[in-house]
Short mmCIF file of C-alpha atoms in Angstrom, two decimals:
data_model
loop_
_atom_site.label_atom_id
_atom_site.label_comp_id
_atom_site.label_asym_id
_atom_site.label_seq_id
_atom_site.Cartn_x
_atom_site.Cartn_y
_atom_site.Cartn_z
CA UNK A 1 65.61 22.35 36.32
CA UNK A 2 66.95 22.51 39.89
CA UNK A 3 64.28 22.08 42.52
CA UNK A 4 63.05 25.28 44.45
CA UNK A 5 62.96 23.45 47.54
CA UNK A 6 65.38 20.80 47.80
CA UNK A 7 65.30 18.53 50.72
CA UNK A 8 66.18 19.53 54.06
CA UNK A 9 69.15 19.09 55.84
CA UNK A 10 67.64 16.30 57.93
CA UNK A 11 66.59 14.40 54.86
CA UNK A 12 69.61 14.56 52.72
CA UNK A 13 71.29 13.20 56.34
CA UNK A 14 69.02 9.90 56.37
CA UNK A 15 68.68 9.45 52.30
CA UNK A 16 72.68 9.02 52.87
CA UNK A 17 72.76 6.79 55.56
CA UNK A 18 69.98 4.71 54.66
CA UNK A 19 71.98 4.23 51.54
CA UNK A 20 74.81 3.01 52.85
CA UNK A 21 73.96 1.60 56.04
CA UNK A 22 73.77 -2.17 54.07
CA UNK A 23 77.38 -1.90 53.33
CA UNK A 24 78.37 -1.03 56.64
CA UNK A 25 76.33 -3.40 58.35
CA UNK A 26 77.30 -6.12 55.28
CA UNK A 27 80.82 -5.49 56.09
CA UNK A 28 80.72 -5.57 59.98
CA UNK A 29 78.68 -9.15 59.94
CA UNK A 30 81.50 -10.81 57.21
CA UNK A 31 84.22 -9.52 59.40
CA UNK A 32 82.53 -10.56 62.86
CA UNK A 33 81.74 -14.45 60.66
CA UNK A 34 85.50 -14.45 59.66
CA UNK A 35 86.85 -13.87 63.06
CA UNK A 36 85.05 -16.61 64.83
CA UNK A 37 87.84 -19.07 66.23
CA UNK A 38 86.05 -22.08 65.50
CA UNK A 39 84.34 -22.61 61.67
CA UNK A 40 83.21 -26.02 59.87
CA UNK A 41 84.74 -27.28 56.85
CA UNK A 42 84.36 -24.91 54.01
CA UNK A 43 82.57 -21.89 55.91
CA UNK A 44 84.81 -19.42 54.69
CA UNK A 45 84.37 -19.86 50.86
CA UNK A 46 80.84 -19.70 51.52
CA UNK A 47 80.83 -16.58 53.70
CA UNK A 48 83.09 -14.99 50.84
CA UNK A 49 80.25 -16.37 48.16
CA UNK A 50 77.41 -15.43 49.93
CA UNK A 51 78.88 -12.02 50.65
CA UNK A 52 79.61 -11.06 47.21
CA UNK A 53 76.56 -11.99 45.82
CA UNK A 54 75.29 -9.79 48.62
CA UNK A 55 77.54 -6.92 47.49
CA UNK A 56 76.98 -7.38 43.63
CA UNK A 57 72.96 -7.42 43.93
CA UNK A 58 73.43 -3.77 46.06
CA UNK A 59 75.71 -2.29 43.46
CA UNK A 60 73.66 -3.94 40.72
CA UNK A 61 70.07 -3.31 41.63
CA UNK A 62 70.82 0.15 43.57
CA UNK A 63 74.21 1.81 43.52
CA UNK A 64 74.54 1.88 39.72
CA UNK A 65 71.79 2.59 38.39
CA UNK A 66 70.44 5.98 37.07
CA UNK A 67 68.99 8.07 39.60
CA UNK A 68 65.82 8.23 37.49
CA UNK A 69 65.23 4.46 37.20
CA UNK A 70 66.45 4.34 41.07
CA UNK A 71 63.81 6.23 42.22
CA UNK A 72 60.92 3.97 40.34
CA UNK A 73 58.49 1.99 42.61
CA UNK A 74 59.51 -1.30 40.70
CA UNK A 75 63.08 -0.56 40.94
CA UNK A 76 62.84 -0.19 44.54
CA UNK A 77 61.05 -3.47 45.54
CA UNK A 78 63.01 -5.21 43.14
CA UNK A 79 66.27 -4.13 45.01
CA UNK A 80 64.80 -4.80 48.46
CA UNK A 81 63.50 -8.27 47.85
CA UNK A 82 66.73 -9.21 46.33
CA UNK A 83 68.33 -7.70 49.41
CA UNK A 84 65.81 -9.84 51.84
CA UNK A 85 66.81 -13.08 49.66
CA UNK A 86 70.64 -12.61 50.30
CA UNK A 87 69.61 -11.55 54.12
CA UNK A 88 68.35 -15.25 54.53
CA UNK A 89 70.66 -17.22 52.36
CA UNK A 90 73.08 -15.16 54.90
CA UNK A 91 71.29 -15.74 57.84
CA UNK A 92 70.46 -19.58 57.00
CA UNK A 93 74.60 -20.12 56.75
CA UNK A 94 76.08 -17.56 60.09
CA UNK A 95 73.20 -16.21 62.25
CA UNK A 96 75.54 -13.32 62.93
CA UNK A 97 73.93 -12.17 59.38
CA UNK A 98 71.43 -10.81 61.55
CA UNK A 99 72.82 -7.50 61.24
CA UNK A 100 72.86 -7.79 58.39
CA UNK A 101 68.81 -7.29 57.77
CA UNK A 102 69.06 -4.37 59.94
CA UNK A 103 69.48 -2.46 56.71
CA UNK A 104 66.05 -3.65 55.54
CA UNK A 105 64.80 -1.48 58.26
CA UNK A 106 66.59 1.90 56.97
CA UNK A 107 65.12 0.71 53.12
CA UNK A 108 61.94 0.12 53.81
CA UNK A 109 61.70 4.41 54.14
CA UNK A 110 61.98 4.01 50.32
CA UNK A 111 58.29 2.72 50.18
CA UNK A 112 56.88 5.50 52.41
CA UNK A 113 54.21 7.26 52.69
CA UNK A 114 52.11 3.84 51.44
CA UNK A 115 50.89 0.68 52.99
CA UNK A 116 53.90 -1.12 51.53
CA UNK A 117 56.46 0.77 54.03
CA UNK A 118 54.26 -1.44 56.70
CA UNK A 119 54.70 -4.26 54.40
CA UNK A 120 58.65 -3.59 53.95
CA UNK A 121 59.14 -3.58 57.57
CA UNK A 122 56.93 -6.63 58.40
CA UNK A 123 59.09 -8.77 55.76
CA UNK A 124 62.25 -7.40 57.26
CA UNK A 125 61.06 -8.56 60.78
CA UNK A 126 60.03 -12.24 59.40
CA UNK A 127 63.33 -12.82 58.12
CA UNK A 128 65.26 -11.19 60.95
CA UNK A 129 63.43 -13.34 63.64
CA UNK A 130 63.12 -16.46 61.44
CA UNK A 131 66.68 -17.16 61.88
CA UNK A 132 67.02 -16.63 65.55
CA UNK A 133 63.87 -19.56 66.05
CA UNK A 134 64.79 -22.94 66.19
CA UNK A 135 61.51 -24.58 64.69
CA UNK A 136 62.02 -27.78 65.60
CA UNK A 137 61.82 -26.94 68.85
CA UNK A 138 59.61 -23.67 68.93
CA UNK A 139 56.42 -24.03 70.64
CA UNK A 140 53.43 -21.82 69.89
CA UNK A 141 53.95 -19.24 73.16
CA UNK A 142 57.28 -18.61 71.43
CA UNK A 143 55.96 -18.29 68.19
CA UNK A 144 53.28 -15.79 69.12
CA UNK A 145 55.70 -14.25 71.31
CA UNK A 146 58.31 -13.30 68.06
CA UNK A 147 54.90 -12.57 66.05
CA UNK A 148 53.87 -9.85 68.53
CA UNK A 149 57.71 -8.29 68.12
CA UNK A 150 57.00 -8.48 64.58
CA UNK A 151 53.61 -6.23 64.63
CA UNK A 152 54.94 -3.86 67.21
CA UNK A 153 58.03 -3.67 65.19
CA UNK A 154 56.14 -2.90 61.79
CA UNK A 155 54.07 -0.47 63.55
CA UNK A 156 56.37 1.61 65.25
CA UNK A 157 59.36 1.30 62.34
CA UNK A 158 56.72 1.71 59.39
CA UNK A 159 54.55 4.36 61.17
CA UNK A 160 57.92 6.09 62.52
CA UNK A 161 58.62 6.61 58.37
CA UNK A 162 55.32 7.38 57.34
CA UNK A 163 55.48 10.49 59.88
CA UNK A 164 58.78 11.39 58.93
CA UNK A 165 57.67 12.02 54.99
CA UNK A 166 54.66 13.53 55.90
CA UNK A 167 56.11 16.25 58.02
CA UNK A 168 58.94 16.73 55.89
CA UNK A 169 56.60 17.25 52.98
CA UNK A 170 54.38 19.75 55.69
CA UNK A 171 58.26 21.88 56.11
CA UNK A 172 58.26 21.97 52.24
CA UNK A 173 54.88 23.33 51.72
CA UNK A 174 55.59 25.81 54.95
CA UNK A 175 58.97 26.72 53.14
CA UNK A 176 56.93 27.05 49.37
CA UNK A 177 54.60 29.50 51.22
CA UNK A 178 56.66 31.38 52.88
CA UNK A 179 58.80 31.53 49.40
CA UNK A 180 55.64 32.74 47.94
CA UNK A 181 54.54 35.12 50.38
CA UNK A 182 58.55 36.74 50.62
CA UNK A 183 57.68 36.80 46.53
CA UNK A 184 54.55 38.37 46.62
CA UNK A 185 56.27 41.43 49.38
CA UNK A 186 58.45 41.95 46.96
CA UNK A 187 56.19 42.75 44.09
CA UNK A 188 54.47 44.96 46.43
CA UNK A 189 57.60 46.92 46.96
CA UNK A 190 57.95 47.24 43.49
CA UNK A 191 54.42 47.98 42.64
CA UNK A 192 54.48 50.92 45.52
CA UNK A 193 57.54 52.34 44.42
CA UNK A 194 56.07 52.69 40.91
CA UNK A 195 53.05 54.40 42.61
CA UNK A 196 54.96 56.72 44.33
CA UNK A 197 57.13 57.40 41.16
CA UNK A 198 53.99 58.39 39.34
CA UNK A 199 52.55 59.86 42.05
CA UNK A 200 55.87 62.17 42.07
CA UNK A 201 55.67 62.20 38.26
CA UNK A 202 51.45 63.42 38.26
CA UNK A 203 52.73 66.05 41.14
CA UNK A 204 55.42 67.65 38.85
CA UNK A 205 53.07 67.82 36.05
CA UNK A 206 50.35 69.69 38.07
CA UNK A 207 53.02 72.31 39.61
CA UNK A 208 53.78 72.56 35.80
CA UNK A 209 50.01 73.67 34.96
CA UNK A 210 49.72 75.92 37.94
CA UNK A 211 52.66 77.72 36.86
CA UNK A 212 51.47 77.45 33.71
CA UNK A 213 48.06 79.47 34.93
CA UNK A 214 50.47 81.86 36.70
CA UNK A 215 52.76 82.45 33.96
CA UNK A 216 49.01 82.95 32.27
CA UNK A 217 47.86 84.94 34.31
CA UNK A 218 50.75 87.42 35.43
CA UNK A 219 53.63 87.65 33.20
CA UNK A 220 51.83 87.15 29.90
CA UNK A 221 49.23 89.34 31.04
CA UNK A 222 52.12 92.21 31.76
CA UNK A 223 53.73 91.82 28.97
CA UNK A 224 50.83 91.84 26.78
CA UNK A 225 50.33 95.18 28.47
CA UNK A 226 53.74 96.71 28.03
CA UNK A 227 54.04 95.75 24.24
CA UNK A 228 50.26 97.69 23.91
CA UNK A 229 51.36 100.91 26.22
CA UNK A 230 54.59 101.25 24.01
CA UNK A 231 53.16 100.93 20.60
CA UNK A 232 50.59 103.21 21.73
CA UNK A 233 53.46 105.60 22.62
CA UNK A 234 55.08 105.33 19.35
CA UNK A 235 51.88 107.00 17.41
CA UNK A 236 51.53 109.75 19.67
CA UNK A 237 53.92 112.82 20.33
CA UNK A 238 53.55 113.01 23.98
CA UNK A 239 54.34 108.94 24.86
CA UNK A 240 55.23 109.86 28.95
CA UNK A 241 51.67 108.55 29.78
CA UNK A 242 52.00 105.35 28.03
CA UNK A 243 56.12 104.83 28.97
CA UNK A 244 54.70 105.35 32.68
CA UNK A 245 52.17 102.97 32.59
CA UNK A 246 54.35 100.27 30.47
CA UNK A 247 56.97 100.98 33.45
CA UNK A 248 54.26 99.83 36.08
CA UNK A 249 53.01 96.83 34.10
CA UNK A 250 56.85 95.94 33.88
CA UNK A 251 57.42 96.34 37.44
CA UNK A 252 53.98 94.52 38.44
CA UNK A 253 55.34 91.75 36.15
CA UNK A 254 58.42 91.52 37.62
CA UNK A 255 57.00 91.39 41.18
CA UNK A 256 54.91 88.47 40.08
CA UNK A 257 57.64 86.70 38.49
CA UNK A 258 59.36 86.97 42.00
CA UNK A 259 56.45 85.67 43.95
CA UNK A 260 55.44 82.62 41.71
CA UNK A 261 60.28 81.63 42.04
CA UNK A 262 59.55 82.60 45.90
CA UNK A 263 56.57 80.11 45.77
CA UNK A 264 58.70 76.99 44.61
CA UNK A 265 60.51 76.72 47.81
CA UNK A 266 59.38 78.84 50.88
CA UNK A 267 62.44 80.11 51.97
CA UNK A 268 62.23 78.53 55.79
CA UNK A 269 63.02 75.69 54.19
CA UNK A 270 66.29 76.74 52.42
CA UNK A 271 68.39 76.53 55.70
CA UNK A 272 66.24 74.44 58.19
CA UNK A 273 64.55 71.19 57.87
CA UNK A 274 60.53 70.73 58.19
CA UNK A 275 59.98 70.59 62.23
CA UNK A 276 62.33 73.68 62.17
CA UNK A 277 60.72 75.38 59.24
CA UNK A 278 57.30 74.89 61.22
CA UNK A 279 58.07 76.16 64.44
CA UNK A 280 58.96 79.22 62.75
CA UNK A 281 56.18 79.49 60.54
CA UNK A 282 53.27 78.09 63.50
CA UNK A 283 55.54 81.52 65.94
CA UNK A 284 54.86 84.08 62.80
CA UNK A 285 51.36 82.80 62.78
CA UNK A 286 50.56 83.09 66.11
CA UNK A 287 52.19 86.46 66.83
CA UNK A 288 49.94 88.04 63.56
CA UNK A 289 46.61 86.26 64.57
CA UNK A 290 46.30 86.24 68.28
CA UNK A 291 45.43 82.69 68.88
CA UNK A 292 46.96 80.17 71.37
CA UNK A 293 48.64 77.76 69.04
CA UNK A 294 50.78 74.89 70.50
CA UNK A 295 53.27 72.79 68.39
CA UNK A 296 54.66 69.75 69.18
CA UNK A 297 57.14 67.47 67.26
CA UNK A 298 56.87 63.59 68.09
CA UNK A 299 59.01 60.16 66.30
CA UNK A 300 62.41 60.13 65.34
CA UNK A 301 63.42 63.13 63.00
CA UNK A 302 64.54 61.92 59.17
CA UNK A 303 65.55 64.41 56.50
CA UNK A 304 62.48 64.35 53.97
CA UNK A 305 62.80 64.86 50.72
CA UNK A 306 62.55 68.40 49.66
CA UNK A 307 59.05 67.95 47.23
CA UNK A 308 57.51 65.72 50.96
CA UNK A 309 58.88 68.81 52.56
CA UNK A 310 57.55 71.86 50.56
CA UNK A 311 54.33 69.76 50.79
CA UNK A 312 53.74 69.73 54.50
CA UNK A 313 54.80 73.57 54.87
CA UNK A 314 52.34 74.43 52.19
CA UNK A 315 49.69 72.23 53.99
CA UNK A 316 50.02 73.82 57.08
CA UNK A 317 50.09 77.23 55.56
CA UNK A 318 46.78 76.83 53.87
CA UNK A 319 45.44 74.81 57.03
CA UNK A 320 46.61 78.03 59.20
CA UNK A 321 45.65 80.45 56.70
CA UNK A 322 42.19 78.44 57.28
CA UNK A 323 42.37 78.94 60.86
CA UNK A 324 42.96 82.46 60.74
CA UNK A 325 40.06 83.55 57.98
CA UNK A 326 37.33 81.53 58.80
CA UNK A 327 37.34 79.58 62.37
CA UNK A 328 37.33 82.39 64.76
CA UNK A 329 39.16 80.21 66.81
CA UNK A 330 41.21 80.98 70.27
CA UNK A 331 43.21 77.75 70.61
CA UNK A 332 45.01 75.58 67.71
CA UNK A 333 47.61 72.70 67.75
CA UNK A 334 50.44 71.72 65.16
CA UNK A 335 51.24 68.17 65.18
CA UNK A 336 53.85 66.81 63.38
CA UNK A 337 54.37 62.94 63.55
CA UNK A 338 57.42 60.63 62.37
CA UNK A 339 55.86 57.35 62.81
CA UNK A 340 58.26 55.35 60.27
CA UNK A 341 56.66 54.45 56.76
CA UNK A 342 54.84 57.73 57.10
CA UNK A 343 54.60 61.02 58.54
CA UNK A 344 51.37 62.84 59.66
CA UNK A 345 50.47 66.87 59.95
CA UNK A 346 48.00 66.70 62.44
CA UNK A 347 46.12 70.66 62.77
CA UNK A 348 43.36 71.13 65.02
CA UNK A 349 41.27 74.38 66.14
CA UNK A 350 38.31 75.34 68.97
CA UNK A 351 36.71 77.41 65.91
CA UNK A 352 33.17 77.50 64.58
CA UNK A 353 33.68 74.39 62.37
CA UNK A 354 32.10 74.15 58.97
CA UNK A 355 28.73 71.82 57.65
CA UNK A 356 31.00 70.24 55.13
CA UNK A 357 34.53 68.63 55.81
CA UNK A 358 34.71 67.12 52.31
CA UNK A 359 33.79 70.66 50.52
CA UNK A 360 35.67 71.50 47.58
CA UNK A 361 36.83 75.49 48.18
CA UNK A 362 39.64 76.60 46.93
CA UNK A 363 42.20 75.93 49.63
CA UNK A 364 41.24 72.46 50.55
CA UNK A 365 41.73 71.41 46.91
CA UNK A 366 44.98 73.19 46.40
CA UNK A 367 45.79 71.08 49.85
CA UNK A 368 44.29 67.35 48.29
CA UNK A 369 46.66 68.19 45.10
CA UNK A 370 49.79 68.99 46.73
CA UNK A 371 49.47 65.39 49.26
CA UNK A 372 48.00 64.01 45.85
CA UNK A 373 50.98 64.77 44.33
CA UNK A 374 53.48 63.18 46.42
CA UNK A 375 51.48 60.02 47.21
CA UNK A 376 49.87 61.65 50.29
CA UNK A 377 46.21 62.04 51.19
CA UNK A 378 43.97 64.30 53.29
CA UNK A 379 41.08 64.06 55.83
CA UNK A 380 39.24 66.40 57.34
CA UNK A 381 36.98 66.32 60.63
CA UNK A 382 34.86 69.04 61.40
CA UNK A 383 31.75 69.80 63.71
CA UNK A 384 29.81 72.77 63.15
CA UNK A 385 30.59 75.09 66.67
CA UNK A 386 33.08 71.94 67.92
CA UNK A 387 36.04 72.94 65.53
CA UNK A 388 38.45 70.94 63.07
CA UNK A 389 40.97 68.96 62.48
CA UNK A 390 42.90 68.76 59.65
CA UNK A 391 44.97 65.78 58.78
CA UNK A 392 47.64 65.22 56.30
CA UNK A 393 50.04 62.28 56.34
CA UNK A 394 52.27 61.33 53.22
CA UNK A 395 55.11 58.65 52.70
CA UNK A 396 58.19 59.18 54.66
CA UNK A 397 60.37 59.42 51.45
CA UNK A 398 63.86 60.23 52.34
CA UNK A 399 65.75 62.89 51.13
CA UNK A 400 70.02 63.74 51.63
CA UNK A 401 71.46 65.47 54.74
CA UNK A 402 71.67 69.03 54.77
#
């Protein structure tokens, strides 16, 4: 299973070089040892010994081995006191070895975060500085002198790696949450557009039942009517009473069936879009009722989609319709807002008010299912002789260009 967060760049970068910084440094010592002018009696074959053991213990206890036995704890100090042995059997025969145990410095990451990356740097240090003191003539200032390099060494090197782990492993957790967090917007998308879907689904259903009660109410009514006039007309001789009156149920039907088609789509909406639409209608309205009303457009302008459309109109129909039965109001305001996510139908009147924003009259609840319908929601502010403001906001669902 692949690793949702795989080291960083940085890591990857050191993991490499700390793997094969002993070969490099391995190589540059035995080709330094080889070129020095001057060598006694049988240095060479030794340098070549020494080296290959050196090489054969790295591929052996390291290179070559599975990465799933590499990575053990016991694998790892295995390799790295078998690469501290060679460093001093190196060391012991060409001091120039010394760079050698460098690489113990790079390996001793592979203990860290513990005690024993402290450990794996002090060792390092002993054997590094061991070489370069000549003990038979070392006196104790000098040895306390290489024993204080030694601390300050496993300190700074050992702490230097502890820190390094630690705030990679701070990055990873920073890079799981933000993975989880970038996870959990995501189902939230998901989970709103659902919403918004059934919203739009519960909002066909109840323009379905009202034109159910409409259908109900009208057309079945009328023709129920027409069907009784004309039997009635075919048991009597004189039948012009009952033909009239089945003619006026027909054409009362057939105005109804117009209105409730009409009442689909208001038809300033079949050739404008919604800030349009309402200047039009908020003009109509003011020219019929006599009050100052003032309309005002603010955000960018998106096409909505037609049902977010329809919506609004019908809002602010009802809101106005409001206005002009029951406030006895002589100023109003239309706001329409594009804020983004969301757009807002802000109407507001000087009127008389009312004791109950949150009543449940007709109009208002025609207005909560219609925003109900499309996701939307309604509140309503009111003071009794201070007026009211009605707002409406609903998602800012897209719809196609005109």
């Amino acid at each position: 299973m692949n690793d949702p967060f795989p080291p960083s760049t940085w890591e990857r970068r050191f993991l490499g070089i700390a793997e094969t910084v002993p070969y490099i440094t391995l190589a540059a010592s035995l080709v330094i040892s080889l070129a020095t002018p001057v060598q006694p009696p049988g240095a060479i074959p030794r340098t070549l010994l020494l080296t290959g053991l050196a090489l054969a213990w790295l591929l052996g206890a390291r290179t070559l081995l599975p990465a799933e036995v590499r990575g053990r704890r016991v694998a790892i100090t295995v390799h790295f006191a078998g690469l501290l042995v060679t460093v001093a059997l190196l060391t012991a025969h060409d001091p120039i070895f010394i760079i050698y145990s460098i690489s113990g410095f790079f390996l001793a990451a592979n203990f860290a975060p513990s005690k024993w990356t402290f450990a794996a740097v002090a060792a390092t240090s002993v054997v590094l500085y061991q070489s370069a003191i000549d003990w038979a003539h070392a006196d104790l200032q000098l040895i306390a002198f290489h024993l204080a390099i030694v601390a300050v060494q496993t300190v700074a090197i050992g702490g230097g790696h502890i820190a390094g782990v630690k705030i990679e492993e701070r990055q990873r957790k920073y890079r799981k949450a933000v993975s989880d967090l970038q996870a959990a917007l995501e189902e939230n998308a998901d989970l709103h557009a659902q919403l918004l879907t059934q919203a739009h689904q519960a909002g066909i259903l109840d323009e379905r039942q009202r034109m159910a009660r409409e259908i109900h109410d009208t057309l079945a009514q009328g023709l129920t009517g027409i069907i009784t006039q004309l039997r009635a007309a075919q048991r009597v001789e004189d039948a012009g009473t009952h033909v009239g009156l089945a003619l006026d149920l027909a054409q009362d039907s057939l105005t109804e069936a117009r209105r409730s088609v009409a009442a689909l789509q208001p038809h300033q909406l079949e050739d404008a879009h919604l800030p349009e639409a309402m200047t039009v209608l908020a003009r109509n309205w003011a020219q019929t009722t006599s009050v100052d009303l003032h309309v005002e457009v603010t955000g960018d302008r998106v096409p909505l989609s037609p049902a977010i459309e329809v919506t609004l109109f019908r809002v602010a129909q009802e809101a106005l319709a409001n206005v002009a039965k029951h406030a006895g109001a002589t100023r109003a305001g239309l706001t329409l807002s594009y804020t983004g996510a969301v757009v807002l139908l802000d109407i507001r009147d000087n009127g008389t008010g009312f004791r109950e924003p949150g009543g449940q009259g007709f109009g208002l609840s025609s207005m909560r299912q219609r925003l109900r319908g499309v996701g939307g929601s309604l509140e309503i502010e009111s003071t009794p002789g201070e007026g009211t403001a009605v707002s409406a906001t609903v998602p800012a669902l897209q719809g196609s260009p005109r």
